[in-house]
Tab-separated table of C-alpha atoms in Angstrom:
chain	number	residue	atom	x	y	z
T	1	ASP	CA	3.511	-47.676	-49.893
T	2	SER	CA	0.435	-47.055	-52.058
T	3	GLY	CA	-0.044	-43.462	-50.921
T	4	VAL	CA	-3.517	-44.294	-49.597
T	5	THR	CA	-3.843	-43.860	-45.845
T	6	GLN	CA	-6.443	-45.590	-43.733
T	7	THR	CA	-7.068	-45.066	-40.043
T	8	PRO	CA	-7.363	-46.679	-37.642
T	9	LYS	CA	-5.505	-49.906	-38.464
T	10	HIS	CA	-7.459	-51.883	-35.913
T	11	LEU	CA	-10.793	-51.287	-34.261
T	12	ILE	CA	-12.445	-53.408	-31.611
T	13	THR	CA	-15.948	-52.625	-30.504
T	14	ALA	CA	-19.185	-54.241	-29.404
T	15	THR	CA	-22.429	-55.101	-31.120
T	16	GLY	CA	-24.818	-52.213	-31.523
T	17	GLN	CA	-22.073	-49.614	-31.617
T	18	ARG	CA	-21.131	-47.172	-34.369
T	19	VAL	CA	-17.683	-46.618	-35.852
T	20	THR	CA	-16.109	-44.366	-38.456
T	21	LEU	CA	-13.312	-45.467	-40.752
T	22	ARG	CA	-11.214	-42.882	-42.499
T	23	CYS	CA	-9.410	-42.890	-45.824
T	24	SER	CA	-7.095	-40.346	-47.424
T	25	PRO	CA	-6.577	-40.997	-51.132
T	26	ARG	CA	-3.350	-40.647	-53.057
T	27	SER	CA	-2.492	-37.106	-53.995
T	28	GLY	CA	-4.327	-36.237	-57.193
T	29	ASP	CA	-6.823	-39.082	-57.029
T	30	LEU	CA	-10.456	-37.994	-57.084
T	31	SER	CA	-12.155	-41.377	-56.757
T	32	VAL	CA	-12.431	-43.330	-53.541
T	33	TYR	CA	-13.772	-46.862	-53.361
T	34	TRP	CA	-14.681	-48.803	-50.223
T	35	TYR	CA	-14.453	-52.593	-49.976
T	36	GLN	CA	-15.233	-55.154	-47.323
T	37	GLN	CA	-13.198	-58.341	-47.090
T	38	SER	CA	-14.454	-61.170	-44.945
T	39	LEU	CA	-13.623	-64.858	-44.920
T	40	ASP	CA	-17.041	-65.991	-46.125
T	41	GLN	CA	-17.843	-63.162	-48.557
T	42	GLY	CA	-14.472	-62.432	-50.081
T	43	LEU	CA	-13.810	-58.952	-51.440
T	44	GLN	CA	-17.037	-56.984	-51.824
T	45	PHE	CA	-17.408	-53.568	-53.416
T	46	LEU	CA	-19.389	-51.235	-51.163
T	47	ILE	CA	-19.471	-47.750	-52.628
T	48	GLN	CA	-17.604	-45.244	-54.795
T	49	TYR	CA	-17.234	-41.487	-54.482
T	50	TYR	CA	-15.817	-39.162	-57.065
T	51	ASN	CA	-14.903	-35.584	-56.230
T	52	GLY	CA	-17.332	-35.483	-53.341
T	53	GLU	CA	-20.275	-37.184	-54.984
T	54	GLU	CA	-21.534	-40.734	-54.624
T	55	ARG	CA	-21.221	-42.406	-58.026
T	56	ALA	CA	-21.751	-46.128	-57.578
T	57	LYS	CA	-23.175	-48.454	-54.986
T	58	GLY	CA	-22.419	-52.085	-54.499
T	59	ASN	CA	-23.346	-54.438	-51.693
T	60	ILE	CA	-23.563	-51.790	-49.015
T	61	LEU	CA	-25.972	-52.330	-46.137
T	62	GLU	CA	-28.396	-49.607	-45.123
T	63	ARG	CA	-26.649	-49.465	-41.735
T	64	PHE	CA	-23.526	-48.305	-43.544
T	65	SER	CA	-22.977	-44.895	-45.074
T	66	ALA	CA	-20.073	-42.973	-46.508
T	67	GLN	CA	-19.115	-39.521	-47.622
T	68	GLN	CA	-16.255	-37.753	-49.322
T	69	PHE	CA	-15.227	-34.341	-48.086
T	70	PRO	CA	-13.962	-31.301	-50.025
T	71	ASP	CA	-10.367	-32.252	-49.235
T	72	LEU	CA	-11.203	-35.636	-50.869
T	73	HIS	CA	-10.745	-37.759	-47.790
T	74	SER	CA	-13.560	-40.195	-47.208
T	75	GLU	CA	-15.243	-41.727	-44.207
T	76	LEU	CA	-17.195	-44.952	-43.945
T	77	ASN	CA	-19.704	-45.019	-41.108
T	78	LEU	CA	-20.898	-48.353	-39.791
T	79	SER	CA	-23.775	-48.356	-37.304
T	80	SER	CA	-25.768	-50.876	-35.285
T	81	LEU	CA	-22.825	-53.184	-35.635
T	82	GLU	CA	-23.365	-56.918	-35.769
T	83	LEU	CA	-20.927	-59.786	-35.318
T	84	GLY	CA	-21.025	-60.395	-39.055
T	85	ASP	CA	-19.606	-56.943	-39.728
T	86	SER	CA	-16.244	-58.114	-38.475
T	87	ALA	CA	-14.012	-57.811	-41.506
T	88	LEU	CA	-11.134	-56.005	-43.123
T	89	TYR	CA	-12.287	-52.766	-44.720
T	90	PHE	CA	-10.196	-51.377	-47.542
T	91	CYS	CA	-10.399	-48.151	-49.381
T	92	ALA	CA	-8.801	-47.616	-52.752
T	93	SER	CA	-8.283	-44.508	-54.803
T	94	SER	CA	-8.047	-43.837	-58.491
T	95	VAL	CA	-7.419	-40.822	-60.619
T	96	SER	CA	-10.559	-41.112	-62.739
T	97	LEU	CA	-14.299	-41.533	-62.414
T	98	ASP	CA	-14.240	-44.690	-64.448
T	99	GLY	CA	-12.968	-47.758	-62.686
T	100	ASN	CA	-10.849	-48.750	-65.647
T	101	GLN	CA	-7.832	-47.004	-64.244
T	102	PRO	CA	-5.657	-48.700	-61.627
T	103	GLN	CA	-6.990	-48.586	-58.112
T	104	HIS	CA	-4.496	-48.207	-55.292
T	105	PHE	CA	-5.465	-49.845	-52.031
T	106	GLY	CA	-4.767	-48.699	-48.516
T	107	ASP	CA	-3.592	-51.109	-45.838
T	108	GLY	CA	-7.087	-51.550	-44.487
T	109	THR	CA	-8.873	-51.250	-41.163
T	110	ARG	CA	-9.464	-54.492	-39.325
T	111	LEU	CA	-12.786	-54.276	-37.508
T	112	SER	CA	-13.535	-56.789	-34.793
T	113	ILE	CA	-16.971	-56.915	-33.215
T	114	LEU	CA	-17.156	-58.590	-29.826
J	1	GLY	CA	-25.056	-57.330	-62.019
J	2	GLU	CA	-21.773	-58.956	-62.856
J	3	ASN	CA	-20.885	-62.467	-61.702
J	4	VAL	CA	-17.230	-63.517	-61.710
J	5	GLU	CA	-16.172	-67.102	-61.179
J	6	GLN	CA	-12.553	-67.943	-60.437
J	7	HIS	CA	-10.798	-71.313	-60.550
J	8	PRO	CA	-9.031	-73.046	-58.965
J	9	SER	CA	-9.498	-71.967	-55.370
J	10	THR	CA	-6.097	-73.392	-54.436
J	11	LEU	CA	-3.083	-74.151	-56.570
J	12	SER	CA	0.243	-75.708	-55.628
J	13	VAL	CA	3.136	-75.701	-58.051
J	14	GLN	CA	6.820	-76.496	-57.881
J	15	GLU	CA	9.189	-73.587	-58.071
J	16	GLY	CA	10.003	-72.893	-61.699
J	17	ASP	CA	6.746	-74.300	-63.026
J	18	SER	CA	3.929	-72.227	-64.518
J	19	ALA	CA	0.653	-71.361	-62.842
J	20	VAL	CA	-2.619	-70.548	-64.564
J	21	ILE	CA	-5.700	-69.053	-62.934
J	22	LYS	CA	-8.938	-68.699	-64.866
J	23	CYS	CA	-11.920	-66.399	-64.459
J	24	THR	CA	-15.235	-66.157	-66.258
J	25	TYR	CA	-17.620	-63.227	-66.197
J	26	SER	CA	-21.243	-62.766	-67.129
J	27	ASP	CA	-21.709	-59.147	-68.204
J	28	SER	CA	-20.702	-58.770	-71.842
J	29	ALA	CA	-20.429	-55.006	-71.297
J	30	SER	CA	-17.500	-55.420	-68.895
J	31	ASN	CA	-14.399	-53.965	-70.470
J	32	TYR	CA	-11.698	-53.841	-67.842
J	33	PHE	CA	-10.208	-56.793	-66.011
J	34	PRO	CA	-7.571	-56.248	-63.328
J	35	TRP	CA	-5.698	-58.899	-61.355
J	36	TYR	CA	-4.634	-58.363	-57.762
J	37	LYS	CA	-2.128	-60.164	-55.576
J	38	GLN	CA	-2.766	-60.196	-51.847
J	39	GLU	CA	-0.231	-61.480	-49.365
J	40	LEU	CA	-1.441	-62.601	-45.972
J	41	GLY	CA	-2.674	-59.682	-43.904
J	42	LYS	CA	-1.775	-57.134	-46.559
J	43	ARG	CA	-3.596	-55.018	-49.089
J	44	PRO	CA	-4.452	-56.167	-52.598
J	45	GLN	CA	-1.920	-54.967	-55.123
J	46	LEU	CA	-2.616	-54.581	-58.812
J	47	ILE	CA	-0.235	-56.801	-60.758
J	48	ILE	CA	-1.632	-56.589	-64.275
J	49	ASP	CA	-4.777	-55.491	-66.066
J	50	ILE	CA	-6.284	-55.839	-69.492
J	51	ARG	CA	-8.847	-53.921	-71.469
J	52	SER	CA	-11.274	-55.434	-73.935
J	53	ASN	CA	-9.530	-54.063	-77.000
J	54	VAL	CA	-6.520	-56.252	-76.209
J	55	GLY	CA	-6.316	-60.042	-76.306
J	56	GLU	CA	-3.115	-60.480	-74.350
J	57	LYS	CA	-0.823	-58.435	-72.176
J	58	LYS	CA	2.517	-59.437	-70.725
J	59	ASP	CA	4.720	-58.006	-68.001
J	60	GLN	CA	7.874	-60.014	-67.410
J	61	ARG	CA	6.773	-63.350	-65.904
J	62	ILE	CA	3.098	-62.403	-65.755
J	63	ALA	CA	0.634	-62.439	-68.624
J	64	VAL	CA	-3.106	-62.080	-68.938
J	65	THR	CA	-5.238	-63.307	-71.817
J	66	LEU	CA	-8.793	-62.265	-72.587
J	67	ASN	CA	-11.407	-64.014	-74.711
J	68	LYS	CA	-14.353	-61.665	-74.961
J	69	THR	CA	-16.430	-64.055	-77.018
J	70	ALA	CA	-16.195	-66.749	-74.385
J	71	LYS	CA	-16.179	-64.183	-71.542
J	72	HIS	CA	-13.150	-65.532	-69.799
J	73	PHE	CA	-9.718	-64.278	-68.909
J	74	SER	CA	-6.692	-65.957	-67.422
J	75	LEU	CA	-3.580	-65.100	-65.458
J	76	HIS	CA	-0.381	-66.884	-66.385
J	77	ILE	CA	2.685	-66.841	-64.167
J	78	THR	CA	5.809	-68.446	-65.574
J	79	GLU	CA	8.972	-69.531	-63.758
J	80	THR	CA	7.193	-69.294	-60.414
J	81	GLN	CA	9.153	-68.306	-57.333
J	82	PRO	CA	8.348	-68.743	-53.631
J	83	GLU	CA	7.567	-65.026	-53.368
J	84	ASP	CA	4.726	-65.547	-55.835
J	85	SER	CA	2.879	-67.409	-53.064
J	86	ALA	CA	-0.209	-65.338	-52.255
J	87	VAL	CA	-3.913	-65.088	-52.964
J	88	TYR	CA	-4.740	-63.824	-56.434
J	89	PHE	CA	-8.036	-62.127	-57.266
J	90	CYS	CA	-9.459	-61.402	-60.665
J	91	ALA	CA	-12.040	-58.680	-61.128
J	92	ALA	CA	-14.339	-57.267	-63.756
J	93	LEU	CA	-15.613	-53.721	-63.995
J	94	TRP	CA	-19.155	-52.974	-65.114
J	95	GLY	CA	-21.944	-50.480	-64.576
J	96	GLY	CA	-20.196	-47.824	-66.615
J	97	TYR	CA	-16.860	-49.110	-65.266
J	98	GLN	CA	-17.694	-47.873	-61.808
J	99	LYS	CA	-18.702	-51.104	-60.133
J	100	VAL	CA	-16.302	-53.930	-59.601
J	101	THR	CA	-16.934	-57.579	-58.886
J	102	PHE	CA	-14.093	-59.754	-57.628
J	103	GLY	CA	-13.554	-63.428	-58.094
J	104	THR	CA	-13.377	-65.576	-54.991
J	105	GLY	CA	-9.592	-65.767	-55.044
J	106	THR	CA	-6.955	-68.416	-55.737
J	107	LYS	CA	-4.436	-69.324	-53.077
J	108	LEU	CA	-1.202	-70.032	-54.884
J	109	GLN	CA	1.521	-71.945	-53.118
J	110	VAL	CA	4.919	-72.233	-54.773
J	111	ILE	CA	6.895	-75.097	-53.300
J	112	PRO	CA	10.658	-74.561	-53.229
């Protein structure tokens, strides 16, 4: 158990819909990272938050957004869903702002778009 | 941005043999290189990492070497066991150590 909690574990929805994925970091960790893992794109960094503020952006689509709340949990919002958004979405947490400290991954949310 | 290439994409070894996975990166400013192991359907787990001020790091049967001049780093697993079978990802951190780029993964199969 990494201490990082992601909900839901599975999500099935249709094209054009909007979903919210939730992540609770390990106790004491201030950084939250979001990743997308698909068969054709591998593991892709999406976005990082540190103590409530967005700090780094990766390959995140404009249809996607995220936020980190005062209690440090984070949500990833995916809208106008397309078939290609089907993937495993991981969040990871770390104690520091810099990524050069170990990141602890949650078990992921598997998103299936029908 | 950073580009990370990982080879081979698949690797089969006999139990007890060694396995080596290699990664190259493009951004000379990258200074932190973690390796993750991911079993089927599970989350990536950090198995070892190395920072640029170190050339080699070892943890029991796992070692990582880094050549900053050549911009490549390698994972070495000795005395492989069937439970080592998984997909291994290398990664490099850049952009002030806040952005991470992963390699494409190596599927390691250890044959009993």
